[in-house]
PDB file of N, CA and C in Angstrom:
ATOM      1  N   UNK P  16       8.465  13.375  -5.776  1.00 69.00           N
ATOM      2  CA  UNK P  16       8.281  11.990  -6.879  1.00 69.00           C
ATOM      3  C   UNK P  16       7.312  12.293  -7.616  1.00 69.00           C
ATOM      4  N   UNK P  17       7.494  12.109  -9.138  1.00 77.00           N
ATOM      5  CA  UNK P  17       5.672  12.123  -9.745  1.00 77.00           C
ATOM      6  C   UNK P  17       5.512  11.182 -10.793  1.00 77.00           C
ATOM      7  N   UNK P  18       4.440  10.867 -10.642  1.00 78.00           N
ATOM      8  CA  UNK P  18       4.181   9.489 -11.287  1.00 78.00           C
ATOM      9  C   UNK P  18       3.186   9.784 -12.735  1.00 78.00           C
ATOM     10  N   UNK P  19       2.934   8.829 -12.883  1.00 78.00           N
ATOM     11  CA  UNK P  19       1.849   8.432 -14.055  1.00 78.00           C
ATOM     12  C   UNK P  19       0.812   7.977 -13.951  1.00 78.00           C
ATOM     13  N   UNK P  20       0.574   7.431 -12.523  1.00 76.00           N
ATOM     14  CA  UNK P  20      -0.108   7.040 -12.006  1.00 76.00           C
ATOM     15  C   UNK P  20      -0.985   8.157 -12.223  1.00 76.00           C
ATOM     16  N   UNK P  21      -3.086   7.874 -11.932  1.00 78.00           N
ATOM     17  CA  UNK P  21      -3.582   8.845 -12.141  1.00 78.00           C
ATOM     18  C   UNK P  21      -4.138   8.330 -10.764  1.00 78.00           C
ATOM     19  N   UNK P  22      -4.545   7.045 -10.543  1.00 83.00           N
ATOM     20  CA  UNK P  22      -5.372   7.081  -9.651  1.00 83.00           C
ATOM     21  C   UNK P  22      -4.120   6.381  -8.416  1.00 83.00           C
ATOM     22  N   UNK P  23      -4.527   7.568  -7.111  1.00 87.00           N
ATOM     23  CA  UNK P  23      -3.737   7.080  -5.515  1.00 87.00           C
ATOM     24  C   UNK P  23      -4.593   7.876  -4.907  1.00 87.00           C
ATOM     25  N   UNK P  24      -4.802   6.967  -3.435  1.00 91.00           N
ATOM     26  CA  UNK P  24      -5.066   7.054  -2.476  1.00 91.00           C
ATOM     27  C   UNK P  24      -4.750   7.494  -1.033  1.00 91.00           C
ATOM     28  N   UNK P  25      -4.595   8.042  -0.525  1.00 93.00           N
ATOM     29  CA  UNK P  25      -3.802   8.452   0.685  1.00 93.00           C
ATOM     30  C   UNK P  25      -4.449   7.912   2.237  1.00 93.00           C
ATOM     31  N   UNK P  26      -3.157   7.782   2.403  1.00 96.00           N
ATOM     32  CA  UNK P  26      -3.421   6.923   4.023  1.00 96.00           C
ATOM     33  C   UNK P  26      -2.764   7.223   5.021  1.00 96.00           C
ATOM     34  N   UNK P  27      -2.842   5.990   6.304  1.00 97.00           N
ATOM     35  CA  UNK P  27      -2.015   6.077   6.958  1.00 97.00           C
ATOM     36  C   UNK P  27      -1.229   4.411   7.758  1.00 97.00           C
ATOM     37  N   UNK P  28      -0.726   4.188   7.513  1.00 97.00           N
ATOM     38  CA  UNK P  28      -0.067   3.094   8.176  1.00 97.00           C
ATOM     39  C   UNK P  28      -0.549   2.234   9.156  1.00 97.00           C
ATOM     40  N   UNK P  29      -1.398   1.441   9.211  1.00 98.00           N
ATOM     41  CA  UNK P  29      -2.086   1.062  10.402  1.00 98.00           C
ATOM     42  C   UNK P  29      -1.048  -0.261  11.430  1.00 98.00           C
ATOM     43  N   UNK P  30      -0.676  -1.396  10.477  1.00 98.00           N
ATOM     44  CA  UNK P  30      -0.187  -2.652  10.252  1.00 98.00           C
ATOM     45  C   UNK P  30       0.633  -3.064   9.408  1.00 98.00           C
ATOM     46  N   UNK P  31       2.180  -3.661   9.099  1.00 98.00           N
ATOM     47  CA  UNK P  31       3.041  -3.921   8.834  1.00 98.00           C
ATOM     48  C   UNK P  31       2.907  -6.116   9.539  1.00 98.00           C
ATOM     49  N   UNK P  32       2.626  -6.599   9.109  1.00 98.00           N
ATOM     50  CA  UNK P  32       2.712  -7.660   8.896  1.00 98.00           C
ATOM     51  C   UNK P  32       4.177  -8.637   8.273  1.00 98.00           C
ATOM     52  N   UNK P  33       5.398  -8.111   8.928  1.00 97.00           N
ATOM     53  CA  UNK P  33       6.378  -9.272   7.923  1.00 97.00           C
ATOM     54  C   UNK P  33       6.394 -10.529   8.499  1.00 97.00           C
ATOM     55  N   UNK P  34       6.690 -11.266   6.497  1.00 97.00           N
ATOM     56  CA  UNK P  34       6.543 -12.570   6.724  1.00 97.00           C
ATOM     57  C   UNK P  34       7.956 -13.014   6.444  1.00 97.00           C
ATOM     58  N   UNK P  35       8.241 -14.274   5.499  1.00 97.00           N
ATOM     59  CA  UNK P  35       9.659 -14.656   4.960  1.00 97.00           C
ATOM     60  C   UNK P  35      10.446 -13.896   3.832  1.00 97.00           C
ATOM     61  N   UNK P  36       9.139 -13.949   2.930  1.00 97.00           N
ATOM     62  CA  UNK P  36       9.745 -12.629   1.335  1.00 97.00           C
ATOM     63  C   UNK P  36       9.714 -12.251   1.496  1.00 97.00           C
ATOM     64  N   UNK P  37       7.906 -12.009   2.062  1.00 97.00           N
ATOM     65  CA  UNK P  37       6.362 -10.844   1.842  1.00 97.00           C
ATOM     66  C   UNK P  37       5.999 -10.232   2.533  1.00 97.00           C
ATOM     67  N   UNK P  38       5.420  -9.113   3.277  1.00 97.00           N
ATOM     68  CA  UNK P  38       5.007  -8.086   3.804  1.00 97.00           C
ATOM     69  C   UNK P  38       3.388  -7.702   3.487  1.00 97.00           C
ATOM     70  N   UNK P  39       2.190  -7.835   4.504  1.00 96.00           N
ATOM     71  CA  UNK P  39       1.117  -7.173   3.838  1.00 96.00           C
ATOM     72  C   UNK P  39       1.574  -5.354   4.456  1.00 96.00           C
ATOM     73  N   UNK P  40       0.393  -5.320   4.569  1.00 96.00           N
ATOM     74  CA  UNK P  40       0.873  -3.407   4.402  1.00 96.00           C
ATOM     75  C   UNK P  40      -0.739  -2.885   4.711  1.00 96.00           C
ATOM     76  N   UNK P  41      -0.668  -2.567   5.901  1.00 96.00           N
ATOM     77  CA  UNK P  41      -2.289  -2.304   6.338  1.00 96.00           C
ATOM     78  C   UNK P  41      -2.152  -0.719   6.000  1.00 96.00           C
ATOM     79  N   UNK P  42      -2.730  -0.210   5.227  1.00 96.00           N
ATOM     80  CA  UNK P  42      -3.859   1.595   5.093  1.00 96.00           C
ATOM     81  C   UNK P  42      -4.819   2.205   5.032  1.00 96.00           C
ATOM     82  N   UNK P  43      -5.367   3.042   6.118  1.00 97.00           N
ATOM     83  CA  UNK P  43      -6.446   3.527   7.305  1.00 97.00           C
ATOM     84  C   UNK P  43      -6.353   4.475   5.951  1.00 97.00           C
ATOM     85  N   UNK P  44      -7.458   4.040   5.377  1.00 96.00           N
ATOM     86  CA  UNK P  44      -7.843   5.244   4.090  1.00 96.00           C
ATOM     87  C   UNK P  44      -9.152   6.476   4.269  1.00 96.00           C
ATOM     88  N   UNK P  45      -9.535   5.869   5.567  1.00 96.00           N
ATOM     89  CA  UNK P  45     -10.477   6.770   6.657  1.00 96.00           C
ATOM     90  C   UNK P  45     -11.904   6.220   6.706  1.00 96.00           C
ATOM     91  N   UNK P  46     -12.605   6.812   6.609  1.00 96.00           N
ATOM     92  CA  UNK P  46     -14.355   6.004   7.259  1.00 96.00           C
ATOM     93  C   UNK P  46     -14.304   4.586   7.438  1.00 96.00           C
ATOM     94  N   UNK P  47     -13.432   4.216   7.747  1.00 95.00           N
ATOM     95  CA  UNK P  47     -13.389   2.472   8.669  1.00 95.00           C
ATOM     96  C   UNK P  47     -13.338   1.699   7.620  1.00 95.00           C
ATOM     97  N   UNK P  48     -12.502   1.834   6.095  1.00 96.00           N
ATOM     98  CA  UNK P  48     -12.150   1.418   4.972  1.00 96.00           C
ATOM     99  C   UNK P  48     -10.534   1.519   5.077  1.00 96.00           C
ATOM    100  N   UNK P  49      -9.654  -0.057   5.450  1.00 96.00           N
ATOM    101  CA  UNK P  49      -8.811   0.024   4.484  1.00 96.00           C
ATOM    102  C   UNK P  49      -8.169  -0.821   3.606  1.00 96.00           C
ATOM    103  N   UNK P  50      -7.172  -0.840   3.118  1.00 93.00           N
ATOM    104  CA  UNK P  50      -6.490  -1.072   1.622  1.00 93.00           C
ATOM    105  C   UNK P  50      -4.966  -1.659   1.917  1.00 93.00           C
ATOM    106  N   UNK P  51      -5.042  -3.307   1.507  1.00 94.00           N
ATOM    107  CA  UNK P  51      -3.602  -3.813   1.754  1.00 94.00           C
ATOM    108  C   UNK P  51      -3.645  -4.133   0.687  1.00 94.00           C
ATOM    109  N   UNK P  52      -1.825  -4.082   0.914  1.00 93.00           N
ATOM    110  CA  UNK P  52      -1.041  -4.829  -0.236  1.00 93.00           C
ATOM    111  C   UNK P  52       0.105  -5.297   0.141  1.00 93.00           C
ATOM    112  N   UNK P  53       0.141  -6.292  -0.871  1.00 93.00           N
ATOM    113  CA  UNK P  53       1.579  -7.354  -0.257  1.00 93.00           C
ATOM    114  C   UNK P  53       2.583  -7.462  -1.017  1.00 93.00           C
ATOM    115  N   UNK P  54       3.949  -6.469  -0.954  1.00 95.00           N
ATOM    116  CA  UNK P  54       5.059  -6.357  -0.934  1.00 95.00           C
ATOM    117  C   UNK P  54       6.275  -7.489  -0.158  1.00 95.00           C
ATOM    118  N   UNK P  55       7.813  -6.919  -0.975  1.00 96.00           N
ATOM    119  CA  UNK P  55       8.366  -8.135  -0.298  1.00 96.00           C
ATOM    120  C   UNK P  55       9.143  -7.141   0.751  1.00 96.00           C
ATOM    121  N   UNK P  56       9.054  -8.172   2.363  1.00 97.00           N
ATOM    122  CA  UNK P  56       9.970  -7.903   2.881  1.00 97.00           C
ATOM    123  C   UNK P  56      10.948  -6.668   2.745  1.00 97.00           C
ATOM    124  N   UNK P  57      12.269  -6.428   1.933  1.00 96.00           N
ATOM    125  CA  UNK P  57      12.876  -6.141   1.554  1.00 96.00           C
ATOM    126  C   UNK P  57      12.958  -4.587   0.936  1.00 96.00           C
ATOM    127  N   UNK P  58      11.824  -4.932  -0.075  1.00 95.00           N
ATOM    128  CA  UNK P  58      10.756  -3.160  -0.220  1.00 95.00           C
ATOM    129  C   UNK P  58      10.677  -2.398   1.201  1.00 95.00           C
ATOM    130  N   UNK P  59      10.163  -2.662   2.435  1.00 96.00           N
ATOM    131  CA  UNK P  59       9.640  -2.195   3.809  1.00 96.00           C
ATOM    132  C   UNK P  59      10.509  -1.669   3.865  1.00 96.00           C
ATOM    133  N   UNK P  60      11.941  -2.976   3.927  1.00 96.00           N
ATOM    134  CA  UNK P  60      13.230  -2.612   4.864  1.00 96.00           C
ATOM    135  C   UNK P  60      13.412  -0.627   3.991  1.00 96.00           C
ATOM    136  N   UNK P  61      13.689  -1.359   3.126  1.00 96.00           N
ATOM    137  CA  UNK P  61      14.549  -0.379   1.649  1.00 96.00           C
ATOM    138  C   UNK P  61      13.765   1.033   1.762  1.00 96.00           C
ATOM    139  N   UNK P  62      12.093   1.549   1.853  1.00 95.00           N
ATOM    140  CA  UNK P  62      11.236   2.526   1.509  1.00 95.00           C
ATOM    141  C   UNK P  62      11.142   2.957   3.683  1.00 95.00           C
ATOM    142  N   UNK P  63      11.644   1.804   4.743  1.00 96.00           N
ATOM    143  CA  UNK P  63      11.242   2.273   5.693  1.00 96.00           C
ATOM    144  C   UNK P  63      10.026   3.149   5.769  1.00 96.00           C
ATOM    145  N   UNK P  64       9.668   1.688   5.782  1.00 97.00           N
ATOM    146  CA  UNK P  64       7.544   2.347   6.061  1.00 97.00           C
ATOM    147  C   UNK P  64       7.381   1.750   7.814  1.00 97.00           C
ATOM    148  N   UNK P  65       6.696   2.435   8.269  1.00 97.00           N
ATOM    149  CA  UNK P  65       6.373   2.299   9.893  1.00 97.00           C
ATOM    150  C   UNK P  65       5.419   2.733   9.981  1.00 97.00           C
ATOM    151  N   UNK P  66       4.492   2.017  11.012  1.00 98.00           N
ATOM    152  CA  UNK P  66       3.167   2.770  11.305  1.00 98.00           C
ATOM    153  C   UNK P  66       3.122   3.874  11.705  1.00 98.00           C
ATOM    154  N   UNK P  67       1.871   4.278  11.717  1.00 98.00           N
ATOM    155  CA  UNK P  67       2.083   5.475  11.079  1.00 98.00           C
ATOM    156  C   UNK P  67       2.054   6.172  10.239  1.00 98.00           C
ATOM    157  N   UNK P  68       3.107   6.128   9.953  1.00 97.00           N
ATOM    158  CA  UNK P  68       3.799   6.598   8.111  1.00 97.00           C
ATOM    159  C   UNK P  68       2.661   7.193   7.755  1.00 97.00           C
ATOM    160  N   UNK P  69       1.881   8.111   6.993  1.00 96.00           N
ATOM    161  CA  UNK P  69       1.734   8.499   5.929  1.00 96.00           C
ATOM    162  C   UNK P  69       2.442   8.508   4.812  1.00 96.00           C
ATOM    163  N   UNK P  70       1.747   7.558   4.109  1.00 95.00           N
ATOM    164  CA  UNK P  70       2.218   6.586   2.679  1.00 95.00           C
ATOM    165  C   UNK P  70       0.752   6.557   1.101  1.00 95.00           C
ATOM    166  N   UNK P  71       1.195   6.750   0.524  1.00 92.00           N
ATOM    167  CA  UNK P  71      -0.460   6.485  -0.973  1.00 92.00           C
ATOM    168  C   UNK P  71      -0.093   4.983  -1.098  1.00 92.00           C
ATOM    169  N   UNK P  72      -1.502   4.515  -1.493  1.00 92.00           N
ATOM    170  CA  UNK P  72      -2.375   2.813  -2.097  1.00 92.00           C
ATOM    171  C   UNK P  72      -1.820   4.039  -3.200  1.00 92.00           C
ATOM    172  N   UNK P  73      -1.518   3.249  -5.140  1.00 90.00           N
ATOM    173  CA  UNK P  73      -1.239   4.047  -6.275  1.00 90.00           C
ATOM    174  C   UNK P  73      -1.569   2.486  -6.680  1.00 90.00           C
ATOM    175  N   UNK P  74      -2.805   3.324  -7.834  1.00 84.00           N
ATOM    176  CA  UNK P  74      -3.077   1.739  -8.961  1.00 84.00           C
ATOM    177  C   UNK P  74      -2.723   2.564 -10.046  1.00 84.00           C
ATOM    178  N   UNK P  75      -2.657   1.252 -10.915  1.00 77.00           N
ATOM    179  CA  UNK P  75      -2.151   1.461 -11.894  1.00 77.00           C
ATOM    180  C   UNK P  75      -2.557   0.583 -12.626  1.00 77.00           C
ATOM    181  N   UNK P  76      -3.052  -0.085 -13.589  1.00 74.00           N
ATOM    182  CA  UNK P  76      -4.019  -1.472 -14.299  1.00 74.00           C
ATOM    183  C   UNK P  76      -4.992  -1.513 -15.011  1.00 74.00           C
ATOM    184  N   UNK P  77      -4.246  -2.226 -15.883  1.00 73.00           N
ATOM    185  CA  UNK P  77      -5.663  -1.771 -17.627  1.00 73.00           C
ATOM    186  C   UNK P  77      -6.596  -3.236 -17.159  1.00 73.00           C
ATOM    187  N   UNK P  78      -6.470  -3.614 -15.634  1.00 75.00           N
ATOM    188  CA  UNK P  78      -7.462  -4.334 -15.618  1.00 75.00           C
ATOM    189  C   UNK P  78      -8.225  -4.395 -13.988  1.00 75.00           C
ATOM    190  N   UNK P  79      -9.515  -4.280 -14.048  1.00 74.00           N
ATOM    191  CA  UNK P  79      -9.830  -4.834 -12.394  1.00 74.00           C
ATOM    192  C   UNK P  79     -10.842  -5.762 -12.411  1.00 74.00           C
ATOM    193  N   UNK P  80     -10.623  -6.686 -11.981  1.00 77.00           N
ATOM    194  CA  UNK P  80     -11.687  -8.181 -11.948  1.00 77.00           C
ATOM    195  C   UNK P  80     -12.429  -8.246 -10.615  1.00 77.00           C
ATOM    196  N   UNK P  81     -14.408  -8.033  -9.899  1.00 76.00           N
ATOM    197  CA  UNK P  81     -14.559  -8.441  -9.321  1.00 76.00           C
ATOM    198  C   UNK P  81     -15.263 -10.020  -9.730  1.00 76.00           C
ATOM    199  N   UNK P  82     -15.408 -10.408  -8.531  1.00 85.00           N
ATOM    200  CA  UNK P  82     -16.392 -11.658  -8.196  1.00 85.00           C
ATOM    201  C   UNK P  82     -17.308 -11.646  -7.197  1.00 85.00           C
ATOM    202  N   UNK P  83     -18.214 -13.032  -7.544  1.00 86.00           N
ATOM    203  CA  UNK P  83     -18.842 -13.218  -6.795  1.00 86.00           C
ATOM    204  C   UNK P  83     -18.742 -14.237  -6.512  1.00 86.00           C
TER     205      UNK P  83
END
C-alpha cells in the first residue's frame, strides 16, 4: 500500500483496549516512547490488529496544537 502521508513512525502494538464503539491502540515506538490512537472497534476487527503486530502511526494533518 502506498500513501501520500509523509510522516509515519514504525512500532509494535503493545496494548489494545476495546470499548463499546472505540478502541485504544498503544504503539511502542522505541526508547520508552509510545503513541496511542483511538479508532473504531470495527476497524480493529477488520484490520485484524493483535498485540505484538508491527504497525505504523501515520500522521497527515494541517495543524498540530500544543498547550500548557
